PDB file of C-alpha atoms in Angstrom:
ATOM      1  CA  MET T  18       5.537  -3.993  15.239  1.00  0.00           C
ATOM      2  CA  LYS T  19       8.878  -5.179  16.579  1.00  0.00           C
ATOM      3  CA  GLU T  20       8.744  -8.374  14.514  1.00  0.00           C
ATOM      4  CA  LYS T  21       7.872  -6.421  11.348  1.00  0.00           C
ATOM      5  CA  ILE T  22      10.921  -4.229  11.900  1.00  0.00           C
ATOM      6  CA  GLU T  23      13.089  -7.326  12.302  1.00  0.00           C
ATOM      7  CA  ILE T  24      11.718  -8.867   9.095  1.00  0.00           C
ATOM      8  CA  ILE T  25      12.283  -5.648   7.134  1.00  0.00           C
ATOM      9  CA  LYS T  26      15.754  -5.296   8.610  1.00  0.00           C
ATOM     10  CA  ASP T  27      16.673  -8.734   7.231  1.00  0.00           C
ATOM     11  CA  LEU T  28      15.680  -7.842   3.662  1.00  0.00           C
ATOM     12  CA  SER T  29      17.985  -6.274   1.119  1.00  0.00           C
ATOM     13  CA  ILE T  30      17.325  -2.765  -0.158  1.00  0.00           C
ATOM     14  CA  GLU T  31      16.111  -4.145  -3.499  1.00  0.00           C
ATOM     15  CA  GLU T  32      13.678  -6.506  -1.747  1.00  0.00           C
ATOM     16  CA  ARG T  33      12.334  -3.698   0.424  1.00  0.00           C
ATOM     17  CA  GLU T  34      11.874  -1.479  -2.624  1.00  0.00           C
ATOM     18  CA  GLU T  35      10.029  -4.276  -4.417  1.00  0.00           C
ATOM     19  CA  ILE T  36       7.675  -4.644  -1.440  1.00  0.00           C
ATOM     20  CA  PHE T  37       6.923  -0.917  -1.538  1.00  0.00           C
ATOM     21  CA  VAL T  38       6.193  -1.020  -5.262  1.00  0.00           C
ATOM     22  CA  ASP T  39       3.884  -4.033  -4.761  1.00  0.00           C
ATOM     23  CA  ILE T  40       1.997  -2.353  -1.930  1.00  0.00           C
ATOM     24  CA  ALA T  41       1.634   0.797  -4.070  1.00  0.00           C
ATOM     25  CA  ARG T  42       0.212  -1.320  -6.897  1.00  0.00           C
ATOM     26  CA  THR T  43      -2.263  -2.921  -4.486  1.00  0.00           C
ATOM     27  CA  LEU T  44      -3.301   0.494  -3.174  1.00  0.00           C
ATOM     28  CA  GLU T  45      -3.887   1.699  -6.738  1.00  0.00           C
ATOM     29  CA  GLY T  46      -6.161  -1.292  -7.377  1.00  0.00           C
ATOM     30  CA  THR T  47      -8.026  -0.565  -4.161  1.00  0.00           C
ATOM     31  CA  ALA T  48      -8.404   3.057  -5.235  1.00  0.00           C
ATOM     32  CA  ARG T  49      -9.893   2.000  -8.595  1.00  0.00           C
ATOM     33  CA  GLU T  50     -12.380  -0.327  -6.899  1.00  0.00           C
ATOM     34  CA  ALA T  51     -13.374   2.328  -4.372  1.00  0.00           C
ATOM     35  CA  PHE T  52     -13.854   4.877  -7.150  1.00  0.00           C
ATOM     36  CA  VAL T  53     -16.068   2.527  -9.161  1.00  0.00           C
ATOM     37  CA  GLU T  54     -18.106   1.745  -6.057  1.00  0.00           C
ATOM     38  CA  GLY T  55     -18.643   5.462  -5.455  1.00  0.00           C
ATOM     39  CA  ASN T  56     -16.346   5.925  -2.465  1.00  0.00           C
ATOM     40  CA  ARG T  57     -14.414   8.817  -3.959  1.00  0.00           C
ATOM     41  CA  HIS T  58     -12.887   9.984  -0.673  1.00  0.00           C
ATOM     42  CA  PHE T  59     -11.321   6.605   0.060  1.00  0.00           C
ATOM     43  CA  ALA T  60     -10.250   6.302  -3.581  1.00  0.00           C
ATOM     44  CA  ALA T  61      -8.420   9.627  -3.380  1.00  0.00           C
ATOM     45  CA  LEU T  62      -6.704   8.718  -0.101  1.00  0.00           C
ATOM     46  CA  SER T  63      -5.632   5.336  -1.414  1.00  0.00           C
ATOM     47  CA  ALA T  64      -4.392   6.733  -4.736  1.00  0.00           C
ATOM     48  CA  ASN T  65      -2.440   9.493  -2.992  1.00  0.00           C
ATOM     49  CA  MET T  66      -0.822   7.042  -0.597  1.00  0.00           C
ATOM     50  CA  ALA T  67       0.069   4.751  -3.508  1.00  0.00           C
ATOM     51  CA  GLU T  68       1.675   7.606  -5.413  1.00  0.00           C
ATOM     52  CA  ALA T  69       3.638   8.776  -2.370  1.00  0.00           C
ATOM     53  CA  ILE T  70       4.931   5.268  -1.718  1.00  0.00           C
ATOM     54  CA  ARG T  71       5.825   4.665  -5.366  1.00  0.00           C
ATOM     55  CA  VAL T  72       7.671   7.984  -5.713  1.00  0.00           C
ATOM     56  CA  ASN T  73       9.583   7.458  -2.469  1.00  0.00           C
ATOM     57  CA  ALA T  74      10.099   3.669  -2.655  1.00  0.00           C
ATOM     58  CA  ASP T  75      13.858   4.008  -3.037  1.00  0.00           C
ATOM     59  CA  GLU T  76      14.183   6.342  -0.058  1.00  0.00           C
ATOM     60  CA  LEU T  77      11.858   4.231   2.060  1.00  0.00           C
ATOM     61  CA  ALA T  78      13.847   1.105   1.259  1.00  0.00           C
ATOM     62  CA  ARG T  79      17.094   2.811   2.313  1.00  0.00           C
ATOM     63  CA  ASP T  80      15.588   4.604   5.312  1.00  0.00           C
ATOM     64  CA  GLU T  81      15.426   3.376   8.898  1.00  0.00           C
ATOM     65  CA  PRO T  82      13.614   0.021   9.198  1.00  0.00           C
ATOM     66  CA  GLU T  83      11.263   1.495  11.816  1.00  0.00           C
ATOM     67  CA  ASN T  84      10.037   4.118   9.355  1.00  0.00           C
ATOM     68  CA  ALA T  85       9.656   1.579   6.546  1.00  0.00           C
ATOM     69  CA  ALA T  86       7.672  -0.730   8.839  1.00  0.00           C
ATOM     70  CA  ARG T  87       5.431   2.159   9.889  1.00  0.00           C
ATOM     71  CA  VAL T  88       4.652   3.069   6.257  1.00  0.00           C
ATOM     72  CA  LEU T  89       3.907  -0.563   5.415  1.00  0.00           C
ATOM     73  CA  GLN T  90       1.699  -0.850   8.478  1.00  0.00           C
ATOM     74  CA  LYS T  91      -0.355   2.213   7.457  1.00  0.00           C
ATOM     75  CA  ALA T  92      -0.699   0.994   3.866  1.00  0.00           C
ATOM     76  CA  THR T  93      -1.754  -2.522   4.855  1.00  0.00           C
ATOM     77  CA  ALA T  94      -4.219  -1.064   7.364  1.00  0.00           C
ATOM     78  CA  MET T  95      -5.821   0.984   4.594  1.00  0.00           C
ATOM     79  CA  ILE T  96      -6.083  -2.065   2.327  1.00  0.00           C
ATOM     80  CA  SER T  97      -7.488  -4.185   5.165  1.00  0.00           C
ATOM     81  CA  GLN T  98     -10.039  -1.513   5.997  1.00  0.00           C
ATOM     82  CA  PHE T  99     -11.292  -1.499   2.416  1.00  0.00           C
ATOM     83  CA  LYS T 100     -11.405  -5.300   2.221  1.00  0.00           C
ATOM     84  CA  ALA T 101     -13.363  -5.475   5.480  1.00  0.00           C
ATOM     85  CA  VAL T 102     -16.066  -3.217   4.057  1.00  0.00           C
ATOM     86  CA  HIS T 103     -15.893  -4.754   0.554  1.00  0.00           C
ATOM     87  CA  PRO T 104     -15.067  -8.457   1.033  1.00  0.00           C
ATOM     88  CA  TYR T 105     -15.803  -9.446  -2.557  1.00  0.00           C
ATOM     89  CA  HIS T 106     -13.161  -8.553  -5.121  1.00  0.00           C
ATOM     90  CA  MET T 107     -14.512  -6.810  -8.215  1.00  0.00           C
ATOM     91  CA  ILE T 108     -13.965  -8.934 -11.323  1.00  0.00           C
ATOM     92  CA  SER T 109     -14.567  -6.231 -13.909  1.00  0.00           C
ATOM     93  CA  HIS T 110     -15.829  -2.680 -14.037  1.00  0.00           C
ATOM     94  CA  SER T 111     -16.787   0.000 -16.481  1.00  0.00           C
ATOM     95  CA  LEU T 112     -17.282   3.713 -16.115  1.00  0.00           C
ATOM     96  CA  HIS T 113     -19.755   5.664 -18.164  1.00  0.00           C
TER      97      HIS T 113
END
């Protein structure tokens, strides 16, 4: 955790904000895949986290590096958890 805080501390505010937007985009993709696969609870959690990060990206980027690192850690843990259960990335999907 300490090294993540140091890395985030070295980035500019714009770079931190860009990282938050990217992680939100990844969470939204994970939410779509989970929804298509029938895991609606995980899809809702992932989508809500993505929305919260996207809406607050500016504040998170300007906030204390410890808080930003903690949010990134939680988001990456959620993505990793999904990828561990679903190791194969979905190429296409359709809902009926």
